[in-house]
mmCIF file of C-alpha atoms and ligand atoms in Angstrom:
data_model
loop_
_atom_site.group_PDB
_atom_site.id
_atom_site.type_symbol
_atom_site.label_atom_id
_atom_site.label_comp_id
_atom_site.label_asym_id
_atom_site.label_seq_id
_atom_site.Cartn_x
_atom_site.Cartn_y
_atom_site.Cartn_z
ATOM 1 C CA MET A 1006 12.419 -1.503 23.355
ATOM 2 C CA LEU A 1007 11.519 -2.058 19.688
ATOM 3 C CA GLN A 1008 8.636 0.168 18.664
ATOM 4 C CA THR A 1009 6.617 -0.887 15.624
ATOM 5 C CA VAL A 1010 4.258 0.899 13.237
ATOM 6 C CA THR A 1011 0.794 -0.259 14.277
ATOM 7 C CA PRO A 1012 -2.175 0.394 11.959
ATOM 8 C CA GLU A 1013 -3.325 3.096 14.385
ATOM 9 C CA LEU A 1014 0.059 4.855 14.241
ATOM 10 C CA ALA A 1015 0.105 4.502 10.434
ATOM 11 C CA GLN A 1016 -3.290 6.177 10.306
ATOM 12 C CA TRP A 1017 -2.131 8.948 12.655
ATOM 13 C CA LEU A 1018 1.012 9.534 10.569
ATOM 14 C CA ALA A 1019 -1.022 9.714 7.362
ATOM 15 C CA ALA A 1020 -3.390 12.225 8.989
ATOM 16 C CA GLN A 1021 -0.446 14.381 10.167
ATOM 17 C CA ARG A 1022 0.957 14.457 6.661
ATOM 18 C CA GLN A 1023 -2.418 15.180 5.107
ATOM 19 C CA ALA A 1024 -2.759 18.108 7.537
ATOM 20 C CA GLY A 1025 0.491 19.488 6.104
ATOM 21 C CA HIS A 1026 2.840 18.760 9.044
ATOM 22 C CA GLY A 1027 6.443 18.178 8.034
ATOM 23 C CA ASP A 1028 8.571 15.258 9.239
ATOM 24 C CA ASP A 1029 10.375 17.459 11.811
ATOM 25 C CA ALA A 1030 7.089 18.409 13.514
ATOM 26 C CA ILE A 1031 5.863 14.791 13.455
ATOM 27 C CA LEU A 1032 9.214 13.563 14.827
ATOM 28 C CA SER A 1033 9.047 16.049 17.655
ATOM 29 C CA ALA A 1034 5.462 14.987 18.535
ATOM 30 C CA MET A 1035 6.527 11.343 18.540
ATOM 31 C CA THR A 1036 9.572 11.826 20.746
ATOM 32 C CA GLN A 1037 7.477 13.884 23.194
ATOM 33 C CA SER A 1038 5.068 10.956 23.469
ATOM 34 C CA GLY A 1039 7.846 8.504 24.368
ATOM 35 C CA TRP A 1040 9.324 7.323 21.071
ATOM 36 C CA THR A 1041 13.093 7.166 20.813
ATOM 37 C CA GLU A 1042 14.395 9.354 17.996
ATOM 38 C CA VAL A 1043 15.851 6.313 16.189
ATOM 39 C CA SER A 1044 12.536 4.392 16.223
ATOM 40 C CA ALA A 1045 10.547 7.462 15.218
ATOM 41 C CA ARG A 1046 12.851 8.132 12.271
ATOM 42 C CA ALA A 1047 12.562 4.475 11.208
ATOM 43 C CA ALA A 1048 8.758 4.644 11.386
ATOM 44 C CA LEU A 1049 8.724 7.809 9.288
ATOM 45 C CA ALA A 1050 10.908 6.159 6.660
ATOM 46 C CA LYS A 1051 8.372 3.375 5.964
ATOM 47 C CA PRO A 1052 6.051 4.883 3.383
ATOM 48 C CA LEU A 1053 4.452 1.625 2.238
ATOM 49 C CA VAL A 1054 3.522 0.574 5.752
ATOM 50 C CA ILE A 1055 2.161 4.021 6.444
ATOM 51 C CA LEU A 1056 -0.006 3.991 3.319
ATOM 52 C CA LYS A 1057 -1.654 0.713 4.258
ATOM 53 C CA ALA A 1058 -5.151 1.029 5.617
ATOM 54 C CA PRO A 1059 -5.664 -0.067 9.217
ATOM 55 C CA GLN A 1060 -6.556 -3.732 9.286
ATOM 56 C CA PRO A 1061 -9.513 -5.090 11.195
ATOM 57 C CA THR A 1062 -8.674 -6.919 14.379
ATOM 58 C CA GLY A 1063 -9.509 -10.533 15.135
ATOM 59 C CA GLY A 1064 -7.899 -12.527 12.325
ATOM 60 C CA THR A 1065 -4.513 -13.675 11.199
ATOM 61 C CA PHE A 1066 -3.544 -12.366 7.815
ATOM 62 C CA THR A 1067 -1.246 -13.992 5.284
ATOM 63 C CA ALA A 1068 1.862 -11.876 4.652
ATOM 64 C CA GLY A 1069 2.462 -10.394 1.209
ATOM 65 C CA LEU A 1070 0.210 -10.748 -1.812
ATOM 66 C CA PRO A 1071 -0.940 -13.579 -4.056
ATOM 67 C CA GLU A 1072 1.640 -13.834 -6.832
ATOM 68 C CA PRO A 1073 2.634 -16.432 -9.425
ATOM 69 C CA ALA A 1074 6.306 -17.500 -9.323
ATOM 70 C CA ILE A 1075 7.309 -16.348 -12.798
ATOM 71 C CA SER A 1076 11.020 -16.721 -13.308
ATOM 72 C CA GLU A 1077 12.562 -14.364 -15.858
ATOM 73 C CA GLY A 1078 11.364 -15.102 -19.370
ATOM 74 C CA ALA A 1079 9.274 -18.110 -18.327
ATOM 75 C CA THR A 1080 6.386 -18.979 -20.668
ATOM 76 C CA THR A 1081 4.812 -21.721 -18.555
ATOM 77 C CA LEU A 1082 4.078 -22.277 -14.880
ATOM 78 C CA ASN A 1083 3.348 -25.340 -12.796
ATOM 79 C CA ALA A 1084 -0.082 -25.017 -11.193
ATOM 80 C CA GLY A 1085 -0.021 -28.329 -9.346
ATOM 81 C CA ASP A 1086 -2.078 -30.649 -11.532
ATOM 82 C CA ARG A 1087 -1.733 -28.616 -14.737
ATOM 83 C CA GLU A 1088 0.793 -26.581 -16.702
ATOM 84 C CA VAL A 1089 -0.383 -23.054 -17.440
ATOM 85 C CA GLN A 1090 0.890 -20.555 -20.033
ATOM 86 C CA VAL A 1091 2.064 -17.066 -19.077
ATOM 87 C CA LEU A 1092 0.724 -14.826 -21.853
ATOM 88 C CA THR A 1093 1.058 -11.245 -20.582
ATOM 89 C CA VAL A 1094 2.751 -9.706 -17.554
ATOM 90 C CA MET A 1095 2.384 -6.132 -16.287
ATOM 91 C CA LYS A 1096 3.980 -4.521 -13.218
ATOM 92 C CA LEU A 1097 1.634 -1.619 -12.347
ATOM 93 C CA PRO A 1098 -1.112 -2.566 -12.084
ATOM 94 C CA ARG A 1099 0.098 -6.057 -11.301
ATOM 95 C CA VAL A 1100 -1.644 -8.038 -14.030
ATOM 96 C CA VAL A 1101 -0.824 -11.510 -15.348
ATOM 97 C CA VAL A 1102 -2.777 -13.207 -18.147
ATOM 98 C CA PHE A 1103 -2.697 -17.013 -18.080
ATOM 99 C CA GLY A 1104 -3.464 -19.415 -20.917
ATOM 100 C CA GLY A 1105 -5.041 -22.838 -20.424
ATOM 101 C CA LEU A 1106 -5.827 -22.548 -16.717
ATOM 102 C CA LEU A 1107 -8.982 -24.657 -17.212
ATOM 103 C CA SER A 1108 -9.678 -27.369 -19.783
ATOM 104 C CA ALA A 1109 -12.630 -27.024 -22.179
ATOM 105 C CA GLU A 1110 -14.371 -29.800 -20.244
ATOM 106 C CA GLU A 1111 -13.908 -28.016 -16.890
ATOM 107 C CA CYS A 1112 -15.331 -24.801 -18.409
ATOM 108 C CA ALA A 1113 -18.372 -26.690 -19.749
ATOM 109 C CA GLN A 1114 -18.923 -28.440 -16.404
ATOM 110 C CA LEU A 1115 -18.832 -25.149 -14.474
ATOM 111 C CA ARG A 1116 -21.284 -23.541 -16.916
ATOM 112 C CA ALA A 1117 -23.673 -26.503 -16.662
ATOM 113 C CA LEU A 1118 -23.513 -26.680 -12.848
ATOM 114 C CA ALA A 1119 -24.123 -22.911 -12.549
ATOM 115 C CA ALA A 1120 -26.845 -22.587 -15.197
ATOM 116 C CA THR A 1121 -29.773 -23.659 -13.019
ATOM 117 C CA ARG A 1122 -28.723 -21.423 -10.116
ATOM 118 C CA LEU A 1123 -28.222 -18.082 -11.906
ATOM 119 C CA ALA A 1124 -29.873 -14.927 -10.556
ATOM 120 C CA ARG A 1125 -29.502 -11.253 -11.522
ATOM 121 C CA SER A 1126 -26.051 -10.108 -10.251
ATOM 122 C CA GLU A 1127 -25.939 -7.775 -7.291
ATOM 123 C CA THR A 1128 -23.301 -5.323 -6.098
ATOM 124 C CA VAL A 1129 -22.410 -4.467 -2.522
ATOM 125 C CA GLN A 1130 -24.453 -1.575 -1.118
ATOM 126 C CA VAL A 1131 -21.635 0.599 0.240
ATOM 127 C CA GLU A 1132 -23.498 2.172 3.142
ATOM 128 C CA THR A 1133 -24.774 -1.025 4.709
ATOM 129 C CA GLY A 1134 -22.505 -3.786 3.332
ATOM 130 C CA THR A 1135 -25.545 -5.638 1.938
ATOM 131 C CA SER A 1136 -26.097 -6.505 -1.769
ATOM 132 C CA GLU A 1137 -28.506 -4.997 -4.290
ATOM 133 C CA VAL A 1138 -29.305 -5.084 -8.023
ATOM 134 C CA ASN A 1139 -27.437 -2.334 -9.891
ATOM 135 C CA GLU A 1140 -27.523 -1.072 -13.494
ATOM 136 C CA ALA A 1141 -23.692 -1.037 -13.547
ATOM 137 C CA ARG A 1142 -23.743 -4.826 -13.533
ATOM 138 C CA THR A 1143 -26.160 -6.376 -16.009
ATOM 139 C CA SER A 1144 -24.970 -9.974 -15.807
ATOM 140 C CA GLU A 1145 -26.530 -12.855 -13.892
ATOM 141 C CA GLY A 1146 -24.521 -14.929 -11.465
ATOM 142 C CA MET A 1147 -24.202 -17.401 -8.629
ATOM 143 C CA PHE A 1148 -21.634 -18.453 -6.021
ATOM 144 C CA PHE A 1149 -20.367 -21.958 -5.352
ATOM 145 C CA GLY A 1150 -19.565 -22.565 -1.720
ATOM 146 C CA ARG A 1151 -15.816 -23.082 -1.276
ATOM 147 C CA GLY A 1152 -15.056 -26.764 -1.898
ATOM 148 C CA GLU A 1153 -18.712 -27.381 -2.700
ATOM 149 C CA ASN A 1154 -17.990 -30.168 -5.198
ATOM 150 C CA GLU A 1155 -15.022 -32.091 -6.576
ATOM 151 C CA LEU A 1156 -14.628 -29.722 -9.534
ATOM 152 C CA ALA A 1157 -14.563 -26.616 -7.323
ATOM 153 C CA GLN A 1158 -12.029 -28.316 -5.013
ATOM 154 C CA ARG A 1159 -9.743 -29.176 -7.929
ATOM 155 C CA ILE A 1160 -9.880 -25.647 -9.385
ATOM 156 C CA GLU A 1161 -9.368 -24.009 -5.980
ATOM 157 C CA ALA A 1162 -6.293 -26.179 -5.322
ATOM 158 C CA ARG A 1163 -4.910 -25.263 -8.759
ATOM 159 C CA ILE A 1164 -5.435 -21.536 -8.137
ATOM 160 C CA ALA A 1165 -3.787 -21.802 -4.696
ATOM 161 C CA ALA A 1166 -0.743 -23.515 -6.256
ATOM 162 C CA LEU A 1167 -0.569 -20.977 -9.082
ATOM 163 C CA LEU A 1168 -0.877 -17.845 -6.949
ATOM 164 C CA HIS A 1169 0.795 -19.126 -3.764
ATOM 165 C CA TRP A 1170 -2.183 -18.147 -1.664
ATOM 166 C CA PRO A 1171 -4.032 -20.338 0.865
ATOM 167 C CA ILE A 1172 -7.263 -21.984 -0.313
ATOM 168 C CA GLU A 1173 -8.834 -20.836 2.988
ATOM 169 C CA ASN A 1174 -8.290 -17.168 2.033
ATOM 170 C CA GLY A 1175 -10.409 -17.511 -1.118
ATOM 171 C CA GLU A 1176 -14.076 -16.667 -1.512
ATOM 172 C CA GLY A 1177 -16.144 -19.341 -3.253
ATOM 173 C CA LEU A 1178 -16.020 -19.291 -7.067
ATOM 174 C CA GLN A 1179 -18.469 -16.804 -8.528
ATOM 175 C CA ILE A 1180 -19.934 -17.617 -11.957
ATOM 176 C CA LEU A 1181 -21.196 -14.762 -14.149
ATOM 177 C CA HIS A 1182 -23.224 -15.044 -17.336
ATOM 178 C CA TYR A 1183 -23.512 -12.059 -19.705
ATOM 179 C CA SER A 1184 -26.103 -11.924 -22.522
ATOM 180 C CA PRO A 1185 -25.561 -9.652 -25.555
ATOM 181 C CA GLY A 1186 -25.365 -6.025 -24.352
ATOM 182 C CA ALA A 1187 -24.595 -6.993 -20.741
ATOM 183 C CA GLU A 1188 -21.547 -5.458 -19.075
ATOM 184 C CA TYR A 1189 -19.858 -4.787 -15.751
ATOM 185 C CA LYS A 1190 -18.931 -1.102 -15.561
ATOM 186 C CA PRO A 1191 -15.424 -0.219 -14.274
ATOM 187 C CA HIS A 1192 -15.023 -0.703 -10.535
ATOM 188 C CA PHE A 1193 -12.505 -1.782 -7.915
ATOM 189 C CA ASP A 1194 -12.815 -5.222 -6.359
ATOM 190 C CA TYR A 1195 -11.500 -4.103 -2.932
ATOM 191 C CA PHE A 1196 -13.910 -2.695 -0.372
ATOM 192 C CA ASP A 1197 -13.657 1.076 -0.006
ATOM 193 C CA PRO A 1198 -12.492 1.908 3.552
ATOM 194 C CA GLU A 1199 -14.464 5.186 3.374
ATOM 195 C CA HIS A 1200 -17.792 3.397 3.121
ATOM 196 C CA SER A 1201 -19.728 2.677 6.264
ATOM 197 C CA GLY A 1202 -20.609 -0.901 5.263
ATOM 198 C CA THR A 1203 -16.970 -1.940 4.814
ATOM 199 C CA ALA A 1204 -16.124 -2.581 8.481
ATOM 200 C CA SER A 1205 -18.686 -5.361 8.731
ATOM 201 C CA ILE A 1206 -17.561 -6.946 5.438
ATOM 202 C CA LEU A 1207 -13.902 -6.961 6.584
ATOM 203 C CA LYS A 1208 -14.702 -8.962 9.720
ATOM 204 C CA ARG A 1209 -14.812 -12.023 7.505
ATOM 205 C CA GLY A 1210 -11.317 -12.511 6.047
ATOM 206 C CA GLY A 1211 -10.203 -8.869 5.818
ATOM 207 C CA GLN A 1212 -9.690 -7.046 2.524
ATOM 208 C CA ARG A 1213 -9.615 -8.527 -0.934
ATOM 209 C CA VAL A 1214 -6.033 -8.422 -2.233
ATOM 210 C CA GLY A 1215 -6.341 -10.209 -5.565
ATOM 211 C CA SER A 1216 -8.815 -11.204 -8.283
ATOM 212 C CA LEU A 1217 -8.709 -13.943 -10.896
ATOM 213 C CA VAL A 1218 -11.264 -13.787 -13.711
ATOM 214 C CA ILE A 1219 -11.389 -17.063 -15.675
ATOM 215 C CA TYR A 1220 -13.099 -17.161 -19.072
ATOM 216 C CA LEU A 1221 -15.474 -20.122 -19.395
ATOM 217 C CA ASN A 1222 -16.257 -19.576 -23.071
ATOM 218 C CA THR A 1223 -15.116 -17.385 -25.973
ATOM 219 C CA PRO A 1224 -17.780 -14.777 -26.809
ATOM 220 C CA THR A 1225 -18.266 -14.158 -30.534
ATOM 221 C CA ARG A 1226 -17.447 -10.452 -30.136
ATOM 222 C CA GLY A 1227 -16.855 -8.054 -27.215
ATOM 223 C CA GLY A 1228 -16.776 -8.815 -23.494
ATOM 224 C CA GLY A 1229 -13.089 -8.076 -22.848
ATOM 225 C CA THR A 1230 -11.854 -7.249 -19.341
ATOM 226 C CA THR A 1231 -10.657 -3.637 -19.425
ATOM 227 C CA PHE A 1232 -8.213 -1.689 -17.219
ATOM 228 C CA PRO A 1233 -9.084 1.911 -18.195
ATOM 229 C CA ASP A 1234 -6.240 3.544 -16.219
ATOM 230 C CA VAL A 1235 -3.629 1.822 -18.361
ATOM 231 C CA GLY A 1236 -5.551 1.247 -21.605
ATOM 232 C CA LEU A 1237 -5.358 -2.534 -21.308
ATOM 233 C CA GLU A 1238 -8.037 -4.919 -22.575
ATOM 234 C CA VAL A 1239 -7.780 -8.664 -22.044
ATOM 235 C CA GLN A 1240 -9.730 -10.635 -24.639
ATOM 236 C CA PRO A 1241 -11.912 -13.400 -23.242
ATOM 237 C CA VAL A 1242 -10.669 -16.756 -24.518
ATOM 238 C CA GLN A 1243 -12.049 -19.992 -23.083
ATOM 239 C CA GLY A 1244 -9.803 -21.505 -20.392
ATOM 240 C CA ASN A 1245 -7.631 -18.370 -20.077
ATOM 241 C CA ALA A 1246 -7.646 -16.078 -17.038
ATOM 242 C CA VAL A 1247 -6.595 -12.599 -15.957
ATOM 243 C CA PHE A 1248 -5.102 -12.124 -12.488
ATOM 244 C CA PHE A 1249 -4.517 -8.795 -10.764
ATOM 245 C CA SER A 1250 -3.537 -7.867 -7.213
ATOM 246 C CA TYR A 1251 -3.746 -4.740 -5.077
ATOM 247 C CA ASP A 1252 -1.623 -4.148 -1.984
ATOM 248 C CA ARG A 1253 -3.996 -1.542 -0.548
ATOM 249 C CA PRO A 1254 -7.586 -0.424 -1.117
ATOM 250 C CA ASP A 1255 -6.557 2.604 -3.154
ATOM 251 C CA PRO A 1256 -7.014 3.773 -6.777
ATOM 252 C CA ALA A 1257 -3.209 4.237 -6.885
ATOM 253 C CA THR A 1258 -3.075 0.470 -7.438
ATOM 254 C CA ARG A 1259 -4.559 1.242 -10.905
ATOM 255 C CA THR A 1260 -6.765 -1.827 -10.658
ATOM 256 C CA LEU A 1261 -9.915 -0.088 -11.897
ATOM 257 C CA HIS A 1262 -11.353 -2.675 -14.282
ATOM 258 C CA GLY A 1263 -14.584 -3.577 -16.021
ATOM 259 C CA GLY A 1264 -16.285 -6.121 -18.233
ATOM 260 C CA ALA A 1265 -16.865 -4.476 -21.644
ATOM 261 C CA PRO A 1266 -20.318 -4.992 -23.211
ATOM 262 C CA VAL A 1267 -20.802 -8.301 -24.984
ATOM 263 C CA LEU A 1268 -21.460 -7.351 -28.615
ATOM 264 C CA GLU A 1269 -22.336 -10.761 -30.015
ATOM 265 C CA GLY A 1270 -22.841 -14.168 -28.438
ATOM 266 C CA GLU A 1271 -22.691 -14.687 -24.683
ATOM 267 C CA LYS A 1272 -19.957 -14.580 -22.071
ATOM 268 C CA TRP A 1273 -19.308 -16.803 -19.056
ATOM 269 C CA VAL A 1274 -16.640 -16.178 -16.400
ATOM 270 C CA ALA A 1275 -15.633 -17.593 -13.027
ATOM 271 C CA THR A 1276 -14.200 -15.036 -10.584
ATOM 272 C CA LYS A 1277 -12.051 -15.960 -7.597
ATOM 273 C CA TRP A 1278 -11.482 -13.211 -5.054
ATOM 274 C CA LEU A 1279 -8.613 -13.615 -2.609
ATOM 275 C CA ARG A 1280 -8.703 -12.195 0.920
ATOM 276 C CA GLN A 1281 -5.934 -11.253 3.348
ATOM 277 C CA GLY A 1282 -7.051 -13.868 5.851
ATOM 278 C CA ARG A 1283 -9.258 -16.929 6.227
ATOM 279 C CA PHE A 1284 -12.652 -16.472 4.640
ATOM 280 C CA ASP A 1285 -14.932 -18.778 6.645
HETATM 281 O O1 LIG B 1487 -16.375 -10.458 -16.509
HETATM 282 C C1 LIG B 1487 -15.425 -9.672 -16.435
HETATM 283 O O2 LIG B 1487 -14.651 -9.469 -17.379
HETATM 284 C C2 LIG B 1487 -15.235 -8.948 -15.165
HETATM 285 C C3 LIG B 1487 -14.812 -7.648 -15.216
HETATM 286 C C4 LIG B 1487 -14.664 -6.964 -14.027
HETATM 287 C C5 LIG B 1487 -15.484 -9.536 -13.934
HETATM 288 C C6 LIG B 1487 -15.281 -8.780 -12.793
HETATM 289 N N1 LIG B 1487 -14.862 -7.526 -12.834
HETATM 290 C C7 LIG B 1487 -15.486 -9.326 -11.441
HETATM 291 O O3 LIG B 1487 -16.042 -10.443 -11.347
HETATM 292 O O4 LIG B 1487 -15.110 -8.648 -10.461
HETATM 293 ZN ZN1 LIG B 1488 -14.273 -6.840 -10.779
#
């Protein structure tokens, strides 16, 4: 019988290793509990599977990660209804900067539609899974419901074509507005499995596995998106976007990132977060 590495077994294996048990001891424990030696050895040889956090039950998840199909040396990509430039590509963290994802008119329309609905941005309260105002995030924001209007539908379809990820797995577009001095301190976009509020958040669509931050204007000065672990700063230019993905909710993905303070002018972005499964 084929024996597979379930999330529970992956968690058990990780705990054995953390406790300092060597592969021989783990192998022996597995064979004593009914594993064939061949299957146990195969399970032990799958480090990436083992590192993955256990996934919540009750949902079907899309395999793999969102990822643009960039053939070697390509400078443009087809995003369905629009051609998009590939400006910067990084492997770890997986970061891709796109040029011209939105037109100037689309940026202006999103800003205008969001303007009357802005409220002080909140962050997720890790213990309970609810949201609260936080000094680390001094922007104001709002969420469009997924597919809420024709513009949101068009942009969501374009993102799905660009990143090869189902529209249904995306959260609604979030619009953020930063005034001079406002910032978003470095953080991870995934939900920390150690926090007690995470389990309830994951029931709806599972983990976040990718983020796309689209710049809706060009601030006069400041407001770049920073990746402190790798010393990268993406300058906010209207219509451009920065994409990054994370295969597990772990700092080893090096996806710590922040919105640097806006020094002059204002900053508008639209963020699209992508989940493992349907986000209904
Ligand atoms: O506005 C940004 O540059 C930014 C930076 C970090 C946005 C987000 N995170 C986000 O929306 O998660
Ligand atoms: Zn973020």
